[in-house]
mmCIF file of C-alpha atoms in Angstrom:
data_model
loop_
_atom_site.group_PDB
_atom_site.id
_atom_site.type_symbol
_atom_site.label_atom_id
_atom_site.label_comp_id
_atom_site.label_asym_id
_atom_site.label_seq_id
_atom_site.Cartn_x
_atom_site.Cartn_y
_atom_site.Cartn_z
ATOM 1 C CA MET A 1 -2.604 -9.131 40.018
ATOM 2 C CA PRO A 2 -1.844 -10.018 36.298
ATOM 3 C CA GLU A 3 -4.384 -8.611 33.589
ATOM 4 C CA VAL A 4 -5.939 -11.394 32.417
ATOM 5 C CA LEU A 5 -4.669 -12.226 28.899
ATOM 6 C CA LYS A 6 -7.331 -12.877 25.907
ATOM 7 C CA THR A 7 -5.689 -15.653 24.091
ATOM 8 C CA LEU A 8 -5.741 -16.924 20.027
ATOM 9 C CA ILE A 9 -4.307 -19.904 19.503
ATOM 10 C CA ILE A 10 -3.087 -20.566 15.609
ATOM 11 C CA ASP A 11 -2.618 -24.515 15.103
ATOM 12 C CA GLN A 12 -4.425 -26.392 12.982
ATOM 13 C CA HIS A 13 -3.268 -29.876 14.571
ATOM 14 C CA PRO A 14 -6.627 -30.168 17.159
ATOM 15 C CA ASP A 15 -5.151 -32.557 19.550
ATOM 16 C CA ALA A 16 -2.191 -29.837 20.067
ATOM 17 C CA VAL A 17 -4.609 -26.952 20.406
ATOM 18 C CA ALA A 18 -6.402 -28.832 22.826
ATOM 19 C CA SER A 19 -3.415 -29.414 24.923
ATOM 20 C CA LEU A 20 -2.342 -26.316 25.049
ATOM 21 C CA ARG A 21 -6.129 -24.774 26.380
ATOM 22 C CA ARG A 22 -5.635 -27.454 28.974
ATOM 23 C CA SER A 23 -2.203 -25.877 30.006
ATOM 24 C CA LEU A 24 -2.988 -22.237 29.534
ATOM 25 C CA ASN A 25 -6.851 -22.376 31.412
ATOM 26 C CA SER A 26 -5.164 -23.583 34.235
ATOM 27 C CA PHE A 27 -3.655 -19.770 34.607
ATOM 28 C CA THR A 28 -6.629 -17.482 36.156
ATOM 29 C CA SER A 29 -4.741 -14.861 34.305
ATOM 30 C CA ILE A 30 -5.459 -16.055 30.451
ATOM 31 C CA GLU A 31 -8.414 -16.537 28.856
ATOM 32 C CA VAL A 32 -8.123 -18.685 25.354
ATOM 33 C CA VAL A 33 -10.181 -17.051 23.383
ATOM 34 C CA GLY A 34 -10.505 -19.063 20.177
ATOM 35 C CA ASP A 35 -8.088 -21.370 17.806
ATOM 36 C CA ALA A 36 -7.862 -20.478 14.211
ATOM 37 C CA GLY A 37 -6.058 -21.910 11.214
ATOM 38 C CA PHE A 38 -2.915 -20.422 8.879
ATOM 39 C CA GLY A 39 -3.056 -17.961 6.635
ATOM 40 C CA PRO A 40 -5.429 -14.932 6.299
ATOM 41 C CA VAL A 41 -7.635 -16.025 8.336
ATOM 42 C CA ALA A 42 -5.508 -16.356 11.392
ATOM 43 C CA ALA A 43 -5.843 -11.950 10.799
ATOM 44 C CA THR A 44 -9.116 -12.427 10.308
ATOM 45 C CA TRP A 45 -10.065 -14.163 13.549
ATOM 46 C CA ALA A 46 -7.756 -12.250 15.552
ATOM 47 C CA HIS A 47 -9.706 -8.700 14.006
ATOM 48 C CA THR A 48 -13.183 -10.807 15.267
ATOM 49 C CA LEU A 49 -11.724 -11.547 18.728
ATOM 50 C CA GLU A 50 -9.687 -9.086 19.569
ATOM 51 C CA PRO A 51 -7.086 -10.992 21.404
ATOM 52 C CA ALA A 52 -4.245 -9.388 23.557
ATOM 53 C CA VAL A 53 -1.641 -12.417 22.525
ATOM 54 C CA VAL A 54 -1.472 -14.889 19.374
ATOM 55 C CA ILE A 55 0.390 -17.591 19.622
ATOM 56 C CA VAL A 56 1.276 -19.170 16.195
ATOM 57 C CA SER A 57 2.143 -22.725 16.164
ATOM 58 C CA VAL A 58 5.557 -22.984 13.975
ATOM 59 C CA ASP A 59 5.774 -26.059 12.594
ATOM 60 C CA GLU A 60 6.253 -27.219 8.721
ATOM 61 C CA PRO A 61 5.679 -25.998 6.553
ATOM 62 C CA ILE A 62 7.569 -22.889 7.765
ATOM 63 C CA ASN A 63 6.858 -20.515 5.330
ATOM 64 C CA ARG A 64 3.121 -20.853 5.988
ATOM 65 C CA SER A 65 3.723 -20.276 9.528
ATOM 66 C CA ILE A 66 5.742 -17.079 9.167
ATOM 67 C CA ALA A 67 3.701 -15.395 6.293
ATOM 68 C CA THR A 68 0.781 -16.696 9.025
ATOM 69 C CA ILE A 69 3.049 -14.395 11.299
ATOM 70 C CA GLN A 70 3.914 -11.924 9.084
ATOM 71 C CA GLY A 71 0.193 -11.452 8.258
ATOM 72 C CA LEU A 72 -0.943 -10.805 12.284
ATOM 73 C CA THR A 73 1.876 -8.466 12.721
ATOM 74 C CA ARG A 74 1.337 -6.161 9.705
ATOM 75 C CA GLY A 75 1.074 -2.250 10.611
ATOM 76 C CA ASN A 76 0.145 -1.333 13.827
ATOM 77 C CA ALA A 77 -1.492 -4.976 14.984
ATOM 78 C CA PRO A 78 -2.982 -4.203 18.434
ATOM 79 C CA TRP A 79 -2.253 -7.628 19.737
ATOM 80 C CA THR A 80 1.579 -9.356 20.847
ATOM 81 C CA VAL A 81 2.540 -12.402 18.699
ATOM 82 C CA ILE A 82 4.313 -15.305 19.886
ATOM 83 C CA GLY A 83 5.820 -18.236 17.841
ATOM 84 C CA LEU A 84 5.925 -21.940 19.829
ATOM 85 C CA VAL A 85 8.132 -24.161 18.017
ATOM 86 C CA SER A 86 9.106 -27.790 18.553
ATOM 87 C CA GLN A 87 12.385 -27.898 18.405
ATOM 88 C CA PHE A 88 15.526 -25.417 18.971
ATOM 89 C CA ASP A 89 16.697 -23.947 15.479
ATOM 90 C CA ARG A 90 18.637 -21.324 15.079
ATOM 91 C CA GLU A 91 17.298 -20.215 11.705
ATOM 92 C CA ILE A 92 13.871 -20.844 12.674
ATOM 93 C CA PHE A 93 14.137 -18.589 15.814
ATOM 94 C CA ARG A 94 15.834 -16.207 13.824
ATOM 95 C CA ARG A 95 12.988 -15.975 11.233
ATOM 96 C CA THR A 96 9.975 -16.280 13.556
ATOM 97 C CA VAL A 97 11.524 -12.815 15.699
ATOM 98 C CA LEU A 98 12.011 -11.435 11.828
ATOM 99 C CA ALA A 99 8.508 -12.049 10.505
ATOM 100 C CA GLY A 100 7.049 -9.923 14.007
ATOM 101 C CA ALA A 101 6.873 -12.508 16.810
ATOM 102 C CA ARG A 102 7.654 -10.797 20.346
ATOM 103 C CA ASP A 103 9.446 -13.921 21.680
ATOM 104 C CA VAL A 104 9.690 -17.502 20.944
ATOM 105 C CA VAL A 105 9.073 -20.560 23.617
ATOM 106 C CA LEU A 106 9.739 -24.053 22.712
ATOM 107 C CA ARG A 107 6.355 -26.398 22.807
ATOM 108 C CA SER A 108 8.125 -28.867 25.480
ATOM 109 C CA ALA A 109 9.136 -25.908 28.064
ATOM 110 C CA PRO A 110 7.070 -26.027 31.311
ATOM 111 C CA VAL A 111 3.676 -24.503 30.946
ATOM 112 C CA SER A 112 5.043 -21.441 33.692
ATOM 113 C CA GLU A 113 7.864 -20.256 31.064
ATOM 114 C CA LEU A 114 5.344 -19.970 28.010
ATOM 115 C CA TYR A 115 3.343 -18.104 31.017
ATOM 116 C CA GLU A 116 6.284 -15.907 31.736
ATOM 117 C CA ALA A 117 6.794 -15.286 28.244
ATOM 118 C CA LEU A 118 2.914 -14.225 27.508
ATOM 119 C CA HIS A 119 3.107 -11.549 30.092
ATOM 120 C CA GLN A 120 6.234 -10.254 29.434
ATOM 121 C CA ALA A 121 6.152 -10.005 25.743
ATOM 122 C CA ARG A 122 2.542 -8.581 26.144
ATOM 123 C CA HIS A 123 3.697 -5.725 28.704
ATOM 124 C CA ALA A 124 6.639 -4.422 26.386
ATOM 125 C CA ASP A 125 4.650 -4.261 23.590
ATOM 126 C CA THR A 126 2.028 -2.157 25.527
ATOM 127 C CA MET A 127 4.627 -0.036 26.811
ATOM 128 C CA ARG A 128 5.598 0.344 23.245
ATOM 129 C CA ALA A 129 2.284 1.250 22.513
ATOM 130 C CA MET A 130 1.795 4.614 24.699
ATOM 131 C CA SER A 131 3.833 6.210 22.038
ATOM 132 C CA PRO A 132 1.060 5.519 18.797
ATOM 133 C CA SER A 133 2.753 5.970 15.277
ATOM 134 C CA PRO A 134 0.429 8.796 13.821
ATOM 135 C CA ASP A 135 -0.154 6.823 10.489
ATOM 136 C CA SER A 136 -2.734 4.386 11.588
ATOM 137 C CA ASN A 137 -4.456 4.282 8.797
ATOM 138 C CA VAL A 138 -2.586 0.359 7.518
ATOM 139 C CA PRO A 139 -4.528 -2.310 5.632
ATOM 140 C CA THR A 140 -5.555 -5.188 7.330
ATOM 141 C CA GLY A 141 -6.934 -7.415 4.076
ATOM 142 C CA SER A 142 -4.360 -9.655 2.262
ATOM 143 C CA VAL A 143 -2.941 -8.981 -1.605
ATOM 144 C CA ILE A 144 -2.556 -12.250 -3.643
ATOM 145 C CA SER A 145 -1.309 -11.686 -6.921
ATOM 146 C CA VAL A 146 -2.007 -14.500 -9.613
ATOM 147 C CA PHE A 147 0.354 -13.967 -12.559
ATOM 148 C CA SER A 148 2.032 -15.965 -15.472
ATOM 149 C CA VAL A 149 4.447 -15.467 -18.256
ATOM 150 C CA LYS A 150 2.449 -17.209 -20.779
ATOM 151 C CA GLY A 151 -0.640 -16.244 -22.000
ATOM 152 C CA GLY A 152 -3.643 -19.146 -22.193
ATOM 153 C CA VAL A 153 -2.530 -21.107 -18.894
ATOM 154 C CA GLY A 154 -5.564 -20.128 -17.416
ATOM 155 C CA LYS A 155 -4.575 -17.612 -14.958
ATOM 156 C CA THR A 156 -7.622 -15.562 -15.210
ATOM 157 C CA THR A 157 -9.793 -18.698 -14.736
ATOM 158 C CA LEU A 158 -8.262 -19.650 -11.401
ATOM 159 C CA ALA A 159 -8.100 -15.830 -10.103
ATOM 160 C CA THR A 160 -11.415 -15.750 -10.896
ATOM 161 C CA ASN A 161 -12.809 -19.165 -9.141
ATOM 162 C CA LEU A 162 -10.230 -18.509 -6.216
ATOM 163 C CA ALA A 163 -11.929 -15.697 -5.200
ATOM 164 C CA VAL A 164 -15.429 -16.878 -5.297
ATOM 165 C CA ALA A 165 -14.082 -20.137 -3.250
ATOM 166 C CA LEU A 166 -11.994 -18.179 -0.932
ATOM 167 C CA ALA A 167 -15.220 -15.997 -0.308
ATOM 168 C CA GLN A 168 -17.752 -19.085 -0.240
ATOM 169 C CA GLU A 169 -15.446 -20.908 1.986
ATOM 170 C CA THR A 170 -14.597 -17.838 4.828
ATOM 171 C CA SER A 171 -17.601 -15.764 4.391
ATOM 172 C CA ALA A 172 -15.216 -13.234 4.080
ATOM 173 C CA SER A 173 -15.257 -9.598 2.454
ATOM 174 C CA VAL A 174 -13.382 -10.500 -0.995
ATOM 175 C CA CYS A 175 -12.266 -8.288 -4.231
ATOM 176 C CA LEU A 176 -10.758 -9.456 -7.485
ATOM 177 C CA VAL A 177 -8.794 -6.704 -9.208
ATOM 178 C CA ASP A 178 -8.815 -7.051 -12.861
ATOM 179 C CA LEU A 179 -5.099 -5.682 -13.912
ATOM 180 C CA ASP A 180 -5.303 -7.888 -16.984
ATOM 181 C CA VAL A 181 -4.523 -5.312 -19.780
ATOM 182 C CA PRO A 182 -5.688 -4.017 -22.107
ATOM 183 C CA PHE A 183 -7.899 -7.338 -22.611
ATOM 184 C CA GLY A 184 -8.930 -7.897 -19.187
ATOM 185 C CA ASP A 185 -11.857 -10.805 -19.268
ATOM 186 C CA VAL A 186 -12.895 -11.137 -15.349
ATOM 187 C CA ALA A 187 -15.962 -9.196 -16.300
ATOM 188 C CA LEU A 188 -16.835 -11.761 -19.458
ATOM 189 C CA MET A 189 -16.191 -14.672 -17.489
ATOM 190 C CA LEU A 190 -18.665 -13.086 -14.433
ATOM 191 C CA ASP A 191 -21.064 -11.859 -17.208
ATOM 192 C CA LEU A 192 -20.918 -8.684 -15.511
ATOM 193 C CA GLN A 193 -21.462 -5.069 -17.654
ATOM 194 C CA PRO A 194 -19.935 -2.920 -15.468
ATOM 195 C CA GLU A 195 -20.232 0.797 -15.346
ATOM 196 C CA HIS A 196 -16.647 1.673 -14.028
ATOM 197 C CA ASP A 197 -13.361 0.355 -14.435
ATOM 198 C CA ILE A 198 -9.723 0.449 -12.892
ATOM 199 C CA LEU A 199 -8.661 3.803 -15.092
ATOM 200 C CA GLY A 200 -11.286 5.820 -11.991
ATOM 201 C CA ALA A 201 -8.662 4.798 -9.055
ATOM 202 C CA MET A 202 -5.883 6.325 -10.429
ATOM 203 C CA ASP A 203 -6.390 9.461 -8.946
ATOM 204 C CA GLU A 204 -5.014 10.112 -5.749
ATOM 205 C CA SER A 205 -8.404 12.115 -4.445
ATOM 206 C CA VAL A 206 -10.040 8.833 -5.017
ATOM 207 C CA LEU A 207 -7.398 6.922 -3.187
ATOM 208 C CA ASP A 208 -7.769 8.901 -0.224
ATOM 209 C CA GLU A 209 -11.585 8.533 0.242
ATOM 210 C CA LEU A 210 -12.442 4.832 0.574
ATOM 211 C CA GLU A 211 -16.005 5.347 -0.391
ATOM 212 C CA ARG A 212 -15.210 7.135 -3.501
ATOM 213 C CA LEU A 213 -12.985 4.008 -4.078
ATOM 214 C CA GLN A 214 -15.727 1.256 -2.936
ATOM 215 C CA SER A 215 -18.661 2.756 -5.416
ATOM 216 C CA LEU A 216 -15.796 1.917 -8.030
ATOM 217 C CA LEU A 217 -16.069 -1.913 -7.610
ATOM 218 C CA VAL A 218 -18.932 -4.036 -9.042
ATOM 219 C CA ARG A 219 -21.073 -6.613 -6.732
ATOM 220 C CA THR A 220 -21.598 -9.594 -8.031
ATOM 221 C CA PRO A 221 -23.866 -12.603 -6.983
ATOM 222 C CA HIS A 222 -21.158 -14.642 -6.545
ATOM 223 C CA GLY A 223 -19.924 -13.461 -3.083
ATOM 224 C CA ILE A 224 -17.287 -10.933 -4.612
ATOM 225 C CA GLN A 225 -16.462 -7.457 -5.598
ATOM 226 C CA VAL A 226 -15.085 -6.723 -8.617
ATOM 227 C CA LEU A 227 -12.571 -4.059 -9.702
ATOM 228 C CA ALA A 228 -12.533 -4.299 -13.770
ATOM 229 C CA SER A 229 -10.053 -3.437 -16.190
ATOM 230 C CA PRO A 230 -10.421 -0.463 -18.581
ATOM 231 C CA LEU A 231 -13.681 -0.680 -20.252
ATOM 232 C CA ALA A 232 -11.887 1.011 -23.008
ATOM 233 C CA PRO A 233 -8.585 -0.612 -24.236
ATOM 234 C CA ASP A 234 -6.736 2.017 -25.769
ATOM 235 C CA ASP A 235 -6.610 3.826 -22.410
ATOM 236 C CA ALA A 236 -4.803 1.043 -20.505
ATOM 237 C CA GLY A 237 -1.570 2.690 -20.915
ATOM 238 C CA THR A 238 -2.351 5.272 -18.318
ATOM 239 C CA LEU A 239 -2.421 3.050 -15.423
ATOM 240 C CA ASP A 240 0.830 4.167 -12.903
ATOM 241 C CA GLY A 241 2.286 1.018 -11.443
ATOM 242 C CA GLU A 242 2.856 3.323 -7.886
ATOM 243 C CA LEU A 243 -0.558 4.263 -7.983
ATOM 244 C CA VAL A 244 -1.341 0.779 -8.368
ATOM 245 C CA SER A 245 0.392 -0.048 -5.634
ATOM 246 C CA ARG A 246 -1.401 2.093 -3.409
ATOM 247 C CA LEU A 247 -4.845 1.088 -4.945
ATOM 248 C CA LEU A 248 -4.249 -2.869 -3.836
ATOM 249 C CA LEU A 249 -3.531 -1.062 -0.610
ATOM 250 C CA ARG A 250 -6.538 0.524 0.121
ATOM 251 C CA LEU A 251 -8.318 -2.095 -1.488
ATOM 252 C CA ALA A 252 -6.452 -4.419 1.427
ATOM 253 C CA ALA A 253 -8.289 -1.561 4.170
ATOM 254 C CA LEU A 254 -11.784 -2.705 2.788
ATOM 255 C CA HIS A 255 -11.498 -6.399 1.795
ATOM 256 C CA GLN A 256 -10.050 -9.330 3.704
ATOM 257 C CA TYR A 257 -8.870 -10.986 0.745
ATOM 258 C CA VAL A 258 -7.896 -8.462 -2.355
ATOM 259 C CA LEU A 259 -6.876 -11.032 -5.548
ATOM 260 C CA VAL A 260 -5.084 -9.286 -8.876
ATOM 261 C CA ASP A 261 -5.461 -11.052 -11.775
ATOM 262 C CA THR A 262 -1.768 -9.294 -13.339
ATOM 263 C CA PRO A 263 -0.900 -9.575 -17.124
ATOM 264 C CA GLY A 264 0.517 -12.070 -18.383
ATOM 265 C CA SER A 265 3.956 -11.030 -18.684
ATOM 266 C CA LEU A 266 6.509 -9.484 -15.819
ATOM 267 C CA THR A 267 5.404 -5.448 -16.672
ATOM 268 C CA GLU A 268 5.584 -2.739 -14.120
ATOM 269 C CA LEU A 269 1.884 -3.294 -13.309
ATOM 270 C CA THR A 270 2.581 -7.166 -12.395
ATOM 271 C CA ALA A 271 5.442 -5.989 -10.732
ATOM 272 C CA ALA A 272 3.993 -3.392 -8.810
ATOM 273 C CA SER A 273 1.132 -5.622 -7.782
ATOM 274 C CA LEU A 274 4.284 -8.352 -6.514
ATOM 275 C CA ASP A 275 5.429 -5.292 -4.355
ATOM 276 C CA VAL A 276 2.044 -4.914 -2.075
ATOM 277 C CA ALA A 277 1.073 -9.189 -2.105
ATOM 278 C CA GLU A 278 1.528 -11.041 0.631
ATOM 279 C CA LEU A 279 1.145 -13.955 -1.737
ATOM 280 C CA GLY A 280 2.051 -14.173 -5.321
ATOM 281 C CA LEU A 281 0.618 -17.429 -6.776
ATOM 282 C CA LEU A 282 2.624 -18.102 -10.396
ATOM 283 C CA VAL A 283 0.370 -20.241 -12.784
ATOM 284 C CA THR A 284 2.077 -22.363 -15.459
ATOM 285 C CA THR A 285 0.962 -25.447 -17.196
ATOM 286 C CA PRO A 286 3.068 -28.625 -17.786
ATOM 287 C CA GLU A 287 4.119 -27.883 -21.451
ATOM 288 C CA LEU A 288 7.321 -26.938 -23.027
ATOM 289 C CA THR A 289 6.812 -23.854 -23.866
ATOM 290 C CA ALA A 290 5.330 -22.641 -20.948
ATOM 291 C CA LEU A 291 7.707 -24.349 -18.591
ATOM 292 C CA ARG A 292 10.775 -22.810 -20.458
ATOM 293 C CA ARG A 293 9.045 -19.061 -19.594
ATOM 294 C CA THR A 294 8.063 -20.141 -16.513
ATOM 295 C CA HIS A 295 12.002 -21.462 -15.768
ATOM 296 C CA SER A 296 13.084 -18.208 -17.113
ATOM 297 C CA CYS A 297 10.957 -16.254 -14.508
ATOM 298 C CA LEU A 298 11.826 -17.947 -11.808
ATOM 299 C CA ARG A 299 15.565 -16.918 -12.230
ATOM 300 C CA VAL A 300 14.690 -13.128 -13.063
ATOM 301 C CA LEU A 301 12.483 -13.312 -9.759
ATOM 302 C CA GLN A 302 15.714 -14.498 -7.590
ATOM 303 C CA GLY A 303 17.966 -12.408 -9.365
ATOM 304 C CA LEU A 304 15.560 -9.268 -8.323
ATOM 305 C CA GLU A 305 15.892 -11.014 -4.490
ATOM 306 C CA PHE A 306 12.158 -11.173 -4.964
ATOM 307 C CA PRO A 307 11.479 -13.237 -1.435
ATOM 308 C CA THR A 308 10.903 -17.155 -1.922
ATOM 309 C CA ASN A 309 8.335 -17.529 1.015
ATOM 310 C CA LYS A 310 6.138 -14.816 -0.747
ATOM 311 C CA LEU A 311 5.781 -17.347 -4.220
ATOM 312 C CA GLN A 312 3.910 -20.508 -4.691
ATOM 313 C CA LEU A 313 3.997 -22.353 -8.151
ATOM 314 C CA VAL A 314 0.310 -23.481 -9.326
ATOM 315 C CA LEU A 315 0.804 -26.161 -12.058
ATOM 316 C CA ASN A 316 -2.765 -26.106 -14.249
ATOM 317 C CA ARG A 317 -4.326 -28.107 -16.226
ATOM 318 C CA VAL A 318 -2.130 -31.255 -15.420
ATOM 319 C CA GLU A 319 -3.051 -34.808 -16.661
ATOM 320 C CA SER A 320 -3.766 -34.197 -19.836
ATOM 321 C CA LYS A 321 -2.142 -36.592 -22.689
ATOM 322 C CA THR A 322 -0.865 -34.254 -25.068
ATOM 323 C CA ARG A 323 1.301 -32.540 -21.814
ATOM 324 C CA LEU A 324 4.393 -33.974 -20.012
ATOM 325 C CA SER A 325 3.833 -35.433 -16.776
ATOM 326 C CA THR A 326 3.658 -33.291 -13.582
ATOM 327 C CA ALA A 327 6.776 -35.217 -12.329
ATOM 328 C CA GLU A 328 8.344 -34.415 -15.982
ATOM 329 C CA ALA A 329 7.172 -30.245 -15.106
ATOM 330 C CA VAL A 330 8.464 -30.215 -11.843
ATOM 331 C CA GLU A 331 11.919 -31.400 -12.877
ATOM 332 C CA ALA A 332 11.795 -28.983 -15.741
ATOM 333 C CA LEU A 333 10.898 -26.279 -13.425
ATOM 334 C CA GLY A 334 13.876 -27.096 -11.122
ATOM 335 C CA GLN A 335 11.683 -25.396 -8.197
ATOM 336 C CA PRO A 336 9.062 -26.946 -5.548
ATOM 337 C CA VAL A 337 5.546 -26.943 -7.154
ATOM 338 C CA THR A 338 2.777 -25.841 -4.165
ATOM 339 C CA TRP A 339 -0.438 -26.764 -5.934
ATOM 340 C CA ARG A 340 -1.641 -28.832 -8.886
ATOM 341 C CA VAL A 341 -4.625 -28.595 -10.541
ATOM 342 C CA ALA A 342 -6.790 -30.641 -13.081
ATOM 343 C CA ASN A 343 -7.409 -30.314 -16.705
ATOM 344 C CA ASP A 344 -10.981 -29.811 -17.030
ATOM 345 C CA TYR A 345 -13.392 -28.847 -19.923
ATOM 346 C CA ALA A 346 -16.191 -27.817 -17.437
ATOM 347 C CA ALA A 347 -14.049 -24.435 -16.985
ATOM 348 C CA MET A 348 -14.604 -23.376 -20.595
ATOM 349 C CA GLN A 349 -18.142 -24.338 -20.626
ATOM 350 C CA SER A 350 -18.987 -22.373 -17.204
ATOM 351 C CA ALA A 351 -16.858 -19.537 -18.198
ATOM 352 C CA ALA A 352 -19.054 -19.317 -21.888
ATOM 353 C CA LEU A 353 -22.151 -19.312 -19.607
ATOM 354 C CA GLY A 354 -20.398 -16.447 -17.188
ATOM 355 C CA GLN A 355 -20.841 -18.874 -14.268
ATOM 356 C CA PRO A 356 -17.525 -19.740 -12.255
ATOM 357 C CA VAL A 357 -17.027 -23.540 -12.326
ATOM 358 C CA VAL A 358 -16.507 -23.766 -8.361
ATOM 359 C CA LEU A 359 -20.380 -23.058 -8.423
ATOM 360 C CA SER A 360 -21.529 -24.019 -11.830
ATOM 361 C CA LYS A 361 -19.511 -27.611 -11.270
ATOM 362 C CA PRO A 362 -19.196 -27.860 -7.581
ATOM 363 C CA LYS A 363 -17.852 -31.595 -7.941
ATOM 364 C CA SER A 364 -15.528 -31.764 -10.365
ATOM 365 C CA ARG A 365 -12.349 -32.373 -10.272
ATOM 366 C CA LEU A 366 -11.306 -28.757 -11.024
ATOM 367 C CA SER A 367 -13.402 -27.292 -8.309
ATOM 368 C CA ARG A 368 -12.396 -29.314 -5.995
ATOM 369 C CA ASP A 369 -8.472 -28.684 -6.553
ATOM 370 C CA ILE A 370 -9.466 -24.460 -6.355
ATOM 371 C CA ARG A 371 -11.301 -24.980 -3.524
ATOM 372 C CA GLY A 372 -8.362 -26.799 -2.161
ATOM 373 C CA ILE A 373 -6.320 -24.292 -2.581
ATOM 374 C CA ALA A 374 -8.836 -21.768 -1.284
ATOM 375 C CA GLN A 375 -9.104 -23.803 2.273
ATOM 376 C CA GLN A 376 -4.912 -23.885 2.700
ATOM 377 C CA LEU A 377 -4.576 -20.371 1.803
ATOM 378 C CA ALA A 378 -7.586 -19.798 4.277
ATOM 379 C CA GLY A 379 -6.212 -22.123 6.717
ATOM 380 C CA VAL A 380 -9.500 -23.683 7.061
ATOM 381 C CA PRO A 381 -8.838 -27.398 7.618
ATOM 382 C CA THR A 382 -9.082 -29.856 4.636
ATOM 383 C CA SER A 383 -7.695 -32.868 3.287
ATOM 384 C CA ARG A 384 -3.813 -32.018 2.414
ATOM 385 C CA SER A 385 -3.447 -34.423 -0.396
ATOM 386 C CA ARG A 386 -3.800 -31.445 -3.180
ATOM 387 C CA MET A 387 -0.632 -30.027 -1.707
ATOM 388 C CA MET A 388 2.097 -31.301 -4.205
ATOM 389 C CA PRO A 389 5.744 -32.911 -2.466
ATOM 390 C CA TRP A 390 7.586 -32.330 -5.844
ATOM 391 C CA ARG A 391 11.033 -31.320 -5.524
ATOM 392 C CA ARG A 392 13.505 -30.509 -7.638
ATOM 393 C CA ARG A 393 15.735 -33.298 -9.005
ATOM 394 C CA ARG A 394 17.981 -31.977 -11.286
ATOM 395 C CA PRO A 395 18.457 -28.610 -13.222
ATOM 396 C CA ALA A 396 16.634 -27.834 -16.175
ATOM 397 C CA PHE A 397 16.730 -26.437 -19.576
ATOM 398 C CA GLY A 398 20.815 -26.029 -18.893
ATOM 399 C CA ALA A 399 20.406 -23.444 -16.654
ATOM 400 C CA ALA A 400 23.658 -21.520 -15.440
#
């Protein structure tokens, strides 16, 4: 008799989840143990429920589903991932398998076909797992790098509040790393007086001992932990890019989310953060200088073959009368923009008080926008109206 497969469904459409549950529950050898949304929360629930199989719905936006599969299959994941697609598309099939899915099944196929795929894929993975890799110490958390190529665009405010919002929306363990050297402001924004900083982690022996690494973090009353930037700015030059990458991966072994506030330009440390990040949030504002630099940055990333599915643009401080309109900003960038965040002076007031705006001004437009980003990143069901369907209309800035 086949083993009973504990199954987790990843899909944010309640009707689709209910229909799939009914179909799978008709088999005595399949037990649906839960369902979750897309993003890092999928892996969080997988670690909690410990399913044998995870079924991921692969629908628009495709990049979201692909990133979810990549997160679920990172390292030696103990479960088998199956992609469920709505239509036959060779490119979608290819991307789904490359992301780590063991098999891909059409949603319209007979449920018996899905049943066979689940058991066959699980059996294949079980056989493969009989010779496990000796390196089982792999990170399970998600590294999210918040970066920009111009100062004053609100990058640190966004990173700090997004970290707090993620902790509140998911009750997950969240670590915020202040990599904005030499003058990082995260501790100031949160009214912290850290005794340790990131320099203490630039040691192989510390990176090899998670307890020592954890001791460098500052616990905050806001539900997150912080690794501060160098307390002595003159020492910032001693940070090593390779060690920073290792540090972020080690923190991902301790926390479900690791947010990184990077320097305000494309430096070695920014690159080190992006190299290991599951997602990079590129922050800009609707003003000419910021847009020009961001446009140039996008071209540099393209030249470096940075994966497009790992990059999301955040248009901050929108709708100010002194700036370009959202549509003009998107046209200038020549690139789809995923998120827009309102221009709100409550942020500056809260920062001055050492309080995250998502806590001190929870009903402000800025707070609602940041919470919307956190909910989407975590796969928490929410209104999709805050996601921007803005698309490129014509090249800008004379791009060749």
